[in-house]
Coordinates of N, CA and C and ligand atoms in Angstrom, one line a residue:
M74 N 76.2 43.5 187.6 CA 75.5 43.9 186.4 C 74.3 42.9 186.1
E75 N 73.1 43.5 185.9 CA 71.9 42.6 185.7 C 71.4 42.6 184.3
K76 N 70.7 41.5 183.9 CA 70.1 41.5 182.6 C 68.8 42.4 182.7
E77 N 68.7 43.3 181.7 CA 67.5 44.1 181.8 C 66.4 43.7 180.8
K78 N 66.8 43.7 179.5 CA 65.8 43.4 178.5 C 66.4 42.5 177.4
L79 N 65.7 41.5 177.0 CA 66.2 40.6 176.0 C 66.2 41.4 174.7
L80 N 67.5 41.4 174.1 CA 67.7 42.2 172.9 C 67.5 41.3 171.7
Y81 N 68.0 40.1 171.8 CA 68.1 39.2 170.7 C 68.2 37.8 171.1
E82 N 67.5 36.8 170.5 CA 67.7 35.4 170.8 C 68.2 34.7 169.6
G83 N 69.4 34.1 169.6 CA 69.9 33.4 168.5 C 69.8 31.9 168.7
K84 N 70.5 31.2 167.9 CA 70.4 29.7 167.9 C 71.0 29.2 169.2
A85 N 72.1 29.7 169.6 CA 72.9 29.2 170.8 C 73.0 30.1 171.9
K86 N 72.6 31.4 171.8 CA 72.8 32.4 172.8 C 71.6 33.4 172.9
R87 N 71.4 33.9 174.1 CA 70.5 35.1 174.2 C 71.4 36.3 174.5
V88 N 71.0 37.4 174.1 CA 71.7 38.7 174.4 C 70.8 39.7 175.1
Y89 N 71.2 40.2 176.2 CA 70.4 41.1 177.0 C 71.1 42.5 177.1
E90 N 70.3 43.5 177.2 CA 70.8 44.8 177.5 C 71.0 44.9 179.0
T91 N 71.9 45.8 179.4 CA 72.1 46.1 180.8 C 71.9 47.5 181.1
E92 N 72.1 48.0 182.4 CA 71.8 49.4 182.7 C 72.9 50.3 182.0
D93 N 74.0 49.7 181.5 CA 75.0 50.4 180.8 C 74.8 50.2 179.3
P94 N 74.5 51.3 178.6 CA 74.2 51.1 177.1 C 75.4 50.6 176.3
G95 N 76.6 50.6 176.9 CA 77.7 50.1 176.2 C 78.1 48.7 176.4
L96 N 77.3 48.0 177.3 CA 77.6 46.7 177.7 C 76.3 45.8 177.6
L97 N 76.6 44.5 177.1 CA 75.5 43.5 177.0 C 75.9 42.3 177.8
I98 N 74.9 41.5 178.1 CA 75.1 40.2 178.7 C 74.8 39.1 177.7
V99 N 75.7 38.2 177.4 CA 75.5 37.1 176.5 C 75.2 35.9 177.4
S100 N 74.1 35.1 177.1 CA 73.8 34.0 178.0 C 73.8 32.7 177.0
Y101 N 74.6 31.8 177.3 CA 74.8 30.6 176.5 C 73.8 29.5 176.8
K102 N 73.2 29.0 175.7 CA 72.1 27.9 175.9 C 72.8 26.6 175.5
D103 N 72.0 25.5 175.8 CA 72.5 24.2 175.4 C 71.9 23.8 174.0
D104 N 71.1 24.7 173.4 CA 70.5 24.4 172.1 C 71.6 24.3 171.0
A105 N 71.4 23.3 170.1 CA 72.3 23.2 169.0 C 71.5 23.1 167.7
T106 N 72.1 23.8 166.7 CA 71.4 23.6 165.4 C 72.5 23.4 164.4
A107 N 72.2 22.8 163.2 CA 73.1 22.6 162.2 C 72.4 22.7 160.8
F108 N 73.2 22.8 159.8 CA 72.6 22.9 158.4 C 71.6 24.0 158.3
N109 N 72.0 25.2 158.7 CA 71.2 26.4 158.7 C 69.9 26.2 159.4
G110 N 69.9 25.6 160.5 CA 68.7 25.5 161.4 C 67.8 24.2 161.1
L111 N 68.2 23.5 160.0 CA 67.4 22.3 159.6 C 67.4 21.2 160.7
K112 N 68.6 21.0 161.3 CA 68.7 20.0 162.3 C 68.8 20.7 163.7
K113 N 67.9 20.3 164.6 CA 67.8 21.0 165.9 C 68.0 19.9 167.0
G114 N 68.6 20.3 168.1 CA 68.8 19.4 169.2 C 69.4 20.2 170.4
S115 N 69.8 19.4 171.4 CA 70.4 20.0 172.6 C 71.6 19.2 173.0
I116 N 72.6 19.9 173.4 CA 73.8 19.2 173.9 C 74.0 19.6 175.4
S117 N 73.6 18.7 176.3 CA 73.5 19.0 177.7 C 74.9 19.5 178.2
G118 N 74.8 20.7 178.9 CA 76.1 21.3 179.5 C 76.9 22.1 178.5
K119 N 76.5 22.1 177.2 CA 77.2 22.9 176.2 C 77.4 24.4 176.5
G120 N 76.3 25.0 177.0 CA 76.3 26.4 177.2 C 77.4 26.8 178.3
V121 N 77.5 26.0 179.3 CA 78.4 26.2 180.4 C 79.8 26.1 179.8
I122 N 80.1 25.0 179.1 CA 81.4 24.8 178.5 C 81.8 25.9 177.5
N123 N 80.9 26.2 176.6 CA 81.2 27.2 175.6 C 81.5 28.6 176.2
N124 N 80.7 28.9 177.2 CA 80.9 30.2 177.8 C 82.3 30.3 178.4
H125 N 82.6 29.3 179.2 CA 83.9 29.4 179.9 C 85.1 29.3 178.9
M126 N 84.9 28.4 177.9 CA 86.0 28.2 177.0 C 86.3 29.4 176.1
S127 N 85.2 30.0 175.6 CA 85.3 31.2 174.8 C 86.0 32.3 175.5
N128 N 85.6 32.5 176.8 CA 86.2 33.5 177.6 C 87.7 33.3 177.8
L129 N 88.0 32.0 178.2 CA 89.4 31.7 178.4 C 90.2 32.0 177.1
L130 N 89.7 31.6 176.0 CA 90.5 31.9 174.7 C 90.5 33.3 174.4
M131 N 89.4 34.1 174.6 CA 89.4 35.5 174.2 C 90.4 36.2 175.1
K132 N 90.5 35.8 176.4 CA 91.5 36.5 177.3 C 92.9 36.2 176.8
R133 N 93.2 35.1 176.3 CA 94.6 34.8 175.8 C 94.8 35.6 174.5
L134 N 93.8 35.7 173.7 CA 94.0 36.5 172.4 C 94.2 38.0 172.8
E135 N 93.5 38.5 173.8 CA 93.7 39.9 174.2 C 95.2 40.1 174.6
K136 N 95.7 39.1 175.3 CA 97.1 39.2 175.7 C 98.1 39.3 174.5
R137 N 97.6 38.7 173.4 CA 98.4 38.7 172.2 C 98.1 39.9 171.3
G138 N 97.3 40.9 171.9 CA 97.1 42.1 171.1 C 95.9 42.1 170.2
I139 N 95.0 41.1 170.3 CA 93.8 41.1 169.5 C 92.7 41.6 170.3
P140 N 92.1 42.8 170.0 CA 91.0 43.3 170.8 C 89.7 42.5 170.7
T141 N 89.1 42.2 171.8 CA 87.9 41.4 171.8 C 86.7 42.1 172.5
H142 N 85.5 41.6 172.4 CA 84.4 42.2 173.1 C 84.3 41.7 174.6
F143 N 85.2 40.8 175.0 CA 85.1 40.2 176.3 C 85.3 41.2 177.4
V144 N 84.4 41.2 178.5 CA 84.6 42.1 179.6 C 84.8 41.3 180.9
K145 N 83.8 40.4 181.2 CA 83.9 39.7 182.5 C 82.9 38.5 182.4
E146 N 83.4 37.4 183.0 CA 82.5 36.2 183.1 C 81.6 36.4 184.4
L147 N 80.3 36.4 184.2 CA 79.4 36.8 185.4 C 79.0 35.5 186.1
S148 N 78.8 34.4 185.3 CA 78.3 33.2 186.0 C 78.6 32.1 185.0
S149 N 78.1 30.8 185.3 CA 78.5 29.7 184.5 C 78.0 29.9 183.0
R150 N 76.9 30.6 182.8 CA 76.4 30.7 181.4 C 76.4 32.1 180.9
D151 N 76.7 33.1 181.8 CA 76.6 34.5 181.4 C 77.9 35.3 181.4
T152 N 78.1 36.1 180.3 CA 79.3 36.9 180.2 C 78.9 38.3 179.8
L153 N 79.6 39.3 180.4 CA 79.5 40.7 180.1 C 80.4 41.0 178.9
V154 N 79.8 41.6 177.9 CA 80.6 41.9 176.7 C 80.4 43.4 176.3
K155 N 81.3 43.9 175.5 CA 81.1 45.3 175.0 C 80.1 45.2 173.8
R156 N 79.2 46.2 173.8 CA 78.2 46.2 172.7 C 78.9 46.7 171.4
V157 N 78.7 45.9 170.4 CA 79.3 46.2 169.1 C 78.2 46.0 168.1
S158 N 78.4 46.6 166.9 CA 77.5 46.3 165.8 C 78.3 45.2 165.0
I159 N 77.6 44.1 164.8 CA 78.3 43.0 164.1 C 78.5 43.2 162.6
V160 N 79.7 43.0 162.2 CA 80.0 43.1 160.7 C 79.3 41.8 160.1
P161 N 78.4 42.0 159.1 CA 77.7 40.8 158.7 C 78.5 39.8 157.8
L162 N 79.6 39.4 158.3 CA 80.5 38.5 157.6 C 80.9 37.4 158.6
E163 N 80.9 36.1 158.1 CA 81.5 35.1 158.8 C 82.9 34.8 158.2
V164 N 83.9 34.9 159.1 CA 85.3 34.7 158.6 C 85.7 33.3 158.9
I165 N 86.1 32.5 157.9 CA 86.5 31.1 158.2 C 87.9 30.9 157.8
V166 N 88.7 30.4 158.8 CA 90.1 30.2 158.6 C 90.3 28.7 158.6
R167 N 91.1 28.1 157.7 CA 91.3 26.7 157.6 C 92.8 26.3 157.6
N168 N 93.1 25.3 158.3 CA 94.5 24.8 158.3 C 94.5 23.5 157.5
R169 N 93.4 22.8 157.5 CA 93.2 21.5 156.8 C 91.9 21.5 156.1
A170 N 91.7 20.7 155.1 CA 90.4 20.6 154.4 C 89.4 19.8 155.3
A171 N 88.2 20.3 155.3 CA 87.1 19.6 156.0 C 85.8 20.2 155.5
G172 N 84.7 19.6 155.9 CA 83.3 20.2 155.7 C 83.1 20.7 154.3
S173 N 82.6 22.0 154.2 CA 82.2 22.5 152.9 C 83.4 22.7 152.0
F174 N 84.6 22.9 152.5 CA 85.8 23.0 151.6 C 86.0 21.7 150.9
S175 N 86.0 20.6 151.7 CA 86.2 19.2 151.1 C 85.2 18.9 150.0
Q176 N 84.0 19.3 150.3 CA 82.9 19.0 149.3 C 83.1 19.8 148.1
R177 N 83.3 21.2 148.3 CA 83.4 22.1 147.1 C 84.5 21.7 146.2
Y178 N 85.7 21.4 146.8 CA 86.9 21.2 146.0 C 87.3 19.8 145.8
G179 N 86.5 18.8 146.4 CA 86.8 17.4 146.2 C 88.1 17.0 146.9
V180 N 88.4 17.5 148.0 CA 89.6 17.2 148.7 C 89.3 16.4 150.0
E181 N 90.0 15.4 150.2 CA 89.8 14.5 151.4 C 89.9 15.3 152.7
E182 N 89.0 15.0 153.6 CA 89.1 15.7 155.0 C 90.4 15.4 155.6
G183 N 91.0 16.4 156.2 CA 92.3 16.2 156.9 C 93.5 16.7 156.0
F184 N 93.3 16.9 154.7 CA 94.4 17.3 153.8 C 95.0 18.6 154.4
L185 N 96.3 18.5 154.6 CA 97.0 19.7 155.3 C 97.4 20.7 154.2
F186 N 97.0 22.0 154.5 CA 97.4 23.1 153.5 C 98.8 23.5 153.7
Q187 N 99.4 24.1 152.7 CA 100.7 24.7 152.7 C 100.7 25.9 153.7
S188 N 99.6 26.6 153.5 CA 99.4 27.8 154.4 C 97.9 28.0 154.6
P189 N 97.5 28.6 155.7 CA 96.1 28.7 156.0 C 95.3 29.4 155.0
T190 N 94.0 29.1 154.8 CA 93.1 29.8 153.9 C 92.2 30.7 154.7
L191 N 91.7 31.7 154.1 CA 90.8 32.6 154.8 C 89.6 32.9 153.8
E192 N 88.4 32.8 154.2 CA 87.3 33.0 153.4 C 86.2 33.8 154.1
F193 N 85.3 34.5 153.4 CA 84.2 35.2 154.0 C 82.9 34.6 153.5
S194 N 81.9 34.5 154.4 CA 80.6 34.3 153.9 C 79.7 35.4 154.4
Y195 N 78.6 35.7 153.7 CA 77.7 36.8 154.0 C 76.8 36.2 155.1
K196 N 76.8 36.9 156.2 CA 76.0 36.4 157.4 C 74.5 36.7 157.1
N197 N 73.8 35.8 156.5 CA 72.4 36.0 156.1 C 71.7 34.6 156.0
D198 N 71.0 34.3 157.1 CA 70.4 33.0 157.2 C 69.4 32.7 156.1
A199 N 68.7 33.7 155.6 CA 67.7 33.5 154.6 C 68.4 33.0 153.3
L200 N 69.6 33.5 153.1 CA 70.3 33.1 151.9 C 71.3 31.9 152.1
G201 N 71.3 31.4 153.3 CA 72.2 30.3 153.7 C 73.7 30.7 153.7
D202 N 73.9 31.9 154.2 CA 75.3 32.3 154.4 C 76.2 32.1 153.2
P203 N 75.9 32.7 152.0 CA 76.7 32.4 150.8 C 78.1 32.9 150.9
L204 N 79.0 32.2 150.3 CA 80.4 32.6 150.2 C 80.5 33.9 149.4
L205 N 81.4 34.8 149.9 CA 81.6 36.0 149.1 C 83.1 36.5 149.2
N206 N 83.5 37.2 148.2 CA 84.9 37.7 148.2 C 84.9 39.1 148.7
T207 N 86.2 39.7 148.9 CA 86.3 41.0 149.4 C 85.6 42.1 148.5
S208 N 85.7 41.9 147.2 CA 85.1 42.9 146.3 C 83.6 42.9 146.4
H209 N 83.0 41.7 146.7 CA 81.5 41.6 146.9 C 81.2 42.3 148.2
A210 N 82.0 42.1 149.3 CA 81.8 42.7 150.6 C 81.8 44.2 150.5
L211 N 82.8 44.7 149.7 CA 82.9 46.2 149.4 C 81.7 46.7 148.6
A212 N 81.3 45.9 147.6 CA 80.2 46.3 146.7 C 78.9 46.5 147.5
L213 N 78.7 45.5 148.5 CA 77.5 45.5 149.3 C 77.6 46.5 150.5
G214 N 78.8 47.1 150.7 CA 79.0 48.0 151.8 C 79.0 47.3 153.1
L215 N 79.4 46.0 153.2 CA 79.3 45.3 154.4 C 80.5 45.7 155.4
A216 N 81.6 46.2 154.8 CA 82.7 46.7 155.5 C 83.6 47.5 154.6
T217 N 84.4 48.3 155.2 CA 85.3 49.2 154.4 C 86.6 48.3 154.1
G218 N 87.4 48.8 153.1 CA 88.6 48.1 152.7 C 89.6 48.0 153.9
V219 N 89.6 49.1 154.7 CA 90.5 49.1 155.9 C 90.0 48.1 156.9
E220 N 88.7 48.0 157.1 CA 88.1 47.1 158.1 C 88.4 45.6 157.6
L221 N 88.3 45.4 156.3 CA 88.5 44.0 155.8 C 90.0 43.6 156.0
E222 N 90.9 44.6 155.8 CA 92.3 44.3 156.0 C 92.6 44.0 157.5
T223 N 92.0 44.8 158.4 CA 92.1 44.5 159.8 C 91.6 43.2 160.2
I224 N 90.4 42.8 159.7 CA 89.7 41.6 160.0 C 90.6 40.4 159.5
K225 N 91.2 40.5 158.3 CA 92.1 39.5 157.8 C 93.3 39.3 158.7
R226 N 93.9 40.4 159.1 CA 95.1 40.4 159.9 C 94.8 39.8 161.3
Y227 N 93.7 40.2 161.9 CA 93.4 39.6 163.2 C 93.1 38.1 163.1
S228 N 92.4 37.8 162.0 CA 91.9 36.4 161.9 C 93.1 35.4 161.7
L229 N 94.2 35.9 161.0 CA 95.3 35.0 160.8 C 96.2 35.0 162.1
A230 N 96.1 36.1 162.9 CA 96.8 36.1 164.2 C 96.1 35.2 165.2
V231 N 94.8 35.3 165.1 CA 94.0 34.4 166.0 C 94.3 32.9 165.7
N232 N 94.4 32.6 164.4 CA 94.8 31.2 164.0 C 96.1 30.8 164.6
Q233 N 97.1 31.7 164.5 CA 98.5 31.3 165.1 C 98.4 31.0 166.5
E234 N 97.7 31.9 167.3 CA 97.6 31.7 168.7 C 96.7 30.5 169.1
L235 N 95.6 30.3 168.4 CA 94.7 29.2 168.7 C 95.4 27.8 168.4
K236 N 96.1 27.8 167.2 CA 96.8 26.6 166.8 C 97.7 26.2 167.9
A237 N 98.5 27.1 168.4 CA 99.5 26.8 169.5 C 98.8 26.4 170.8
I238 N 97.7 27.0 171.1 CA 97.0 26.6 172.4 C 96.5 25.2 172.2
W239 N 95.8 24.9 171.1 CA 95.2 23.5 171.0 C 96.3 22.5 170.8
E240 N 97.4 22.9 170.2 CA 98.5 21.9 170.0 C 99.0 21.4 171.4
K241 N 99.1 22.3 172.4 CA 99.5 22.0 173.7 C 98.6 21.0 174.4
C242 N 97.3 21.0 173.9 CA 96.3 20.2 174.5 C 96.2 18.8 173.7
G243 N 97.1 18.6 172.7 CA 97.0 17.4 171.9 C 95.9 17.4 170.9
I244 N 95.5 18.7 170.5 CA 94.3 18.8 169.6 C 94.8 19.6 168.4
T245 N 94.3 19.1 167.2 CA 94.6 19.7 165.9 C 93.5 20.7 165.6
L246 N 93.8 22.0 165.3 CA 92.8 23.0 164.9 C 92.7 22.9 163.4
V247 N 91.6 22.3 163.0 CA 91.3 22.1 161.5 C 90.8 23.4 160.9
D248 N 89.8 24.0 161.5 CA 89.2 25.2 160.9 C 88.4 25.9 162.0
F249 N 88.0 27.1 161.7 CA 87.1 27.8 162.7 C 86.4 29.0 162.0
K250 N 85.4 29.5 162.7 CA 84.7 30.7 162.2 C 84.7 31.8 163.2
L251 N 85.0 33.0 162.7 CA 85.0 34.2 163.6 C 84.0 35.2 163.2
E252 N 83.6 36.0 164.1 CA 82.7 37.2 163.8 C 83.3 38.4 164.4
F253 N 83.3 39.5 163.8 CA 83.8 40.8 164.3 C 82.7 41.8 164.4
G254 N 83.0 42.8 165.3 CA 82.0 43.9 165.5 C 82.8 45.2 165.5
R255 N 82.0 46.3 165.4 CA 82.6 47.7 165.5 C 82.1 48.3 166.8
D256 N 83.0 48.9 167.6 CA 82.6 49.6 168.8 C 82.1 51.0 168.4
P257 N 81.6 51.8 169.3 CA 81.1 53.1 169.0 C 82.1 54.0 168.4
Q258 N 83.4 53.7 168.7 CA 84.5 54.6 168.1 C 84.9 54.1 166.7
G259 N 84.3 53.0 166.3 CA 84.6 52.4 164.9 C 85.7 51.4 164.9
S260 N 86.2 51.1 166.1 CA 87.3 50.0 166.1 C 86.7 48.7 165.9
V261 N 87.5 47.8 165.2 CA 87.1 46.4 165.0 C 87.5 45.6 166.2
L262 N 86.5 44.8 166.7 CA 86.8 43.9 167.9 C 86.3 42.5 167.5
L263 N 87.1 41.5 168.0 CA 86.6 40.1 167.8 C 85.4 39.9 168.7
A264 N 84.3 39.3 168.2 CA 83.1 39.2 168.9 C 82.6 37.7 168.9
D265 N 81.4 37.5 169.2 CA 80.7 36.1 169.1 C 81.5 35.2 170.0
E266 N 81.8 33.9 169.6 CA 82.4 32.9 170.5 C 83.4 32.1 169.8
I267 N 84.2 31.5 170.6 CA 85.2 30.5 170.0 C 85.0 29.2 170.9
S268 N 84.5 28.2 170.3 CA 84.1 27.0 171.0 C 84.1 25.8 170.1
P269 N 83.8 24.6 170.6 CA 83.6 23.4 169.7 C 82.4 23.6 168.7
D270 N 81.5 24.6 169.0 CA 80.4 24.9 168.1 C 81.0 25.6 166.8
T271 N 82.1 26.3 167.0 CA 82.6 27.1 165.9 C 84.0 26.7 165.3
C272 N 84.6 25.7 166.0 CA 85.9 25.2 165.5 C 85.8 23.7 165.2
R273 N 86.6 23.2 164.3 CA 86.8 21.8 164.2 C 88.1 21.4 164.9
L274 N 87.9 20.5 165.9 CA 89.0 20.2 166.8 C 89.1 18.6 166.7
W275 N 90.3 18.2 166.3 CA 90.5 16.7 166.2 C 91.6 16.3 167.2
D276 N 91.4 15.2 167.9 CA 92.4 14.6 168.7 C 93.6 14.3 167.8
T277 N 94.8 14.8 168.2 CA 96.0 14.7 167.3 C 96.4 13.3 167.2
S278 N 96.3 12.5 168.2 CA 96.9 11.1 168.1 C 95.9 10.2 167.5
T279 N 94.6 10.3 167.8 CA 93.6 9.3 167.3 C 92.8 9.9 166.1
G280 N 92.8 11.2 165.9 CA 92.0 11.7 164.8 C 90.6 11.9 165.1
E281 N 90.2 11.5 166.3 CA 88.8 11.6 166.8 C 88.3 13.0 166.7
K282 N 87.0 13.2 166.2 CA 86.5 14.5 166.2 C 85.9 14.9 167.6
L283 N 86.3 16.1 168.0 CA 85.9 16.6 169.4 C 85.2 17.9 169.3
D284 N 84.2 18.0 168.3 CA 83.5 19.2 168.1 C 82.1 19.0 167.6
K285 N 81.5 20.0 167.1 CA 80.1 19.9 166.7 C 79.8 19.0 165.6
D286 N 80.8 18.6 164.8 CA 80.6 17.6 163.8 C 80.0 16.3 164.4
R287 N 80.3 16.0 165.7 CA 79.7 14.8 166.3 C 78.2 14.9 166.4
F288 N 77.7 16.2 166.5 CA 76.2 16.4 166.5 C 75.7 16.5 165.0
R289 N 76.4 17.2 164.2 CA 76.0 17.3 162.8 C 75.9 16.0 162.1
R290 N 76.8 15.1 162.4 CA 76.9 13.8 161.7 C 76.5 12.6 162.5
D291 N 75.8 12.9 163.6 CA 75.3 11.8 164.5 C 76.3 10.8 164.9
L292 N 77.5 11.3 165.4 CA 78.6 10.4 165.7 C 78.5 9.9 167.1
G293 N 77.6 10.5 167.9 CA 77.4 10.0 169.3 C 78.5 10.7 170.2
K294 N 78.4 10.5 171.5 CA 79.3 11.0 172.5 C 79.6 12.5 172.3
V295 N 78.6 13.3 172.0 CA 78.7 14.7 171.8 C 79.1 15.4 173.0
E296 N 78.3 15.2 174.1 CA 78.6 15.9 175.4 C 80.0 15.6 175.9
E297 N 80.4 14.3 175.7 CA 81.7 13.8 176.2 C 82.8 14.6 175.4
A298 N 82.6 14.8 174.1 CA 83.7 15.5 173.3 C 83.9 16.9 173.8
Y299 N 82.8 17.6 174.1 CA 82.9 19.0 174.6 C 83.6 19.0 176.0
E300 N 83.2 18.0 176.8 CA 83.8 18.0 178.1 C 85.3 17.7 178.0
E301 N 85.7 16.8 177.1 CA 87.1 16.4 177.0 C 87.9 17.6 176.5
V302 N 87.4 18.4 175.6 CA 88.2 19.5 175.1 C 88.3 20.5 176.2
M303 N 87.3 20.8 177.0 CA 87.3 21.7 178.1 C 88.3 21.3 179.1
K304 N 88.3 20.0 179.4 CA 89.2 19.4 180.5 C 90.7 19.6 180.1
R305 N 91.0 19.4 178.8 CA 92.3 19.5 178.3 C 92.8 21.0 178.4
L306 N 91.9 21.9 178.0 CA 92.2 23.3 178.0 C 92.5 23.8 179.4
E307 N 91.6 23.3 180.4 CA 91.7 23.8 181.8 C 93.0 23.2 182.4
T308 N 93.4 22.0 182.0 CA 94.6 21.4 182.5 C 95.9 22.2 182.1
E309 N 95.9 22.7 180.8 CA 97.0 23.5 180.3 C 97.0 24.9 180.7
Y310 N 95.7 25.5 180.8 CA 95.6 26.9 181.0 C 94.8 27.4 182.2
S311 N 94.8 26.6 183.3 CA 94.0 27.1 184.4 C 94.7 28.3 185.0
E312 N 93.8 29.3 185.4 CA 94.3 30.6 185.8 C 94.5 30.6 187.4
Ligands
UDP512 N1 81.1 27.3 161.1 C1 80.4 28.0 162.1 N2 79.1 28.5 161.7 C2 78.7 28.4 160.5 C3 79.4 27.8 159.5 C4 80.7 27.3 159.8 O1 80.8 28.0 163.2 O2 77.6 29.0 160.2 C5 82.4 26.7 161.4 C6 82.4 25.2 161.4 O3 82.1 24.7 162.7 C7 83.8 24.9 161.0 C8 84.2 26.1 160.1 O4 83.4 27.1 160.5 O5 84.6 24.8 162.1 C9 84.2 25.8 158.6 O6 82.9 25.3 158.3 P1 82.5 24.8 156.8 O7 82.6 26.0 155.9 O8 83.3 23.7 156.5 O9 81.0 24.5 156.9 P2 80.2 23.2 157.3 O10 80.9 22.0 156.7 O11 80.2 23.2 158.8 O12 78.8 23.5 156.8

């Protein structure tokens, strides 16, 4: 399958049409942005790592009964995915306090929750992805009640599976962001990516941050962190 026409260029990926109208090619870049595009940079080798890592994780989730857009890894940076229309919601699942949660509620980073939290934000760069609840999402017609229930159920199931996977790698899954899409039949599929760009991953024994916070907060050793996470995942889950 070949790339035909650039459909969309985002902050970290390009999306191309293919000869099959139902399939797209996602191509992962090394570009990194943070704070709604205010901070820009590049993380050398990130695209290759995120492509492979996201595919590995999506395959494991499929095995657990969570439908995803993944079809086939085509090359080190390119993956064939099902074409979906993205539900304009970012779904954030948290196991511990960090980032915007810690700031908003005045809770120390790392505080362990009794049970995971789930929140939505409206995927809208111009508005800075504002937080919204399910009644807001319904009022704005962003998704139906049934879709929201499915999205919540899948997101919590994804958390259970990802937590277990990362635990095996000696990594604590603090929080992550998911995006979902609708296929032409109207089914909800997990889309976008799962990578250190979209998850907070801490070394369980040292507490060291092994994710995009190293870039956001200028902690250094950004490339090394992405490589370390990939290496641990490959060691435990090589196919
Ligand atoms: N996240 C993301 N994209 C976004 C916002 C958040 O991938 O546009 C991820 C982020 O990497 C973290 C989780 O979602 O793993 C929770 O992020 P938070 O709401 O704490 O926001 P932040 O502190 O990153 O602004």
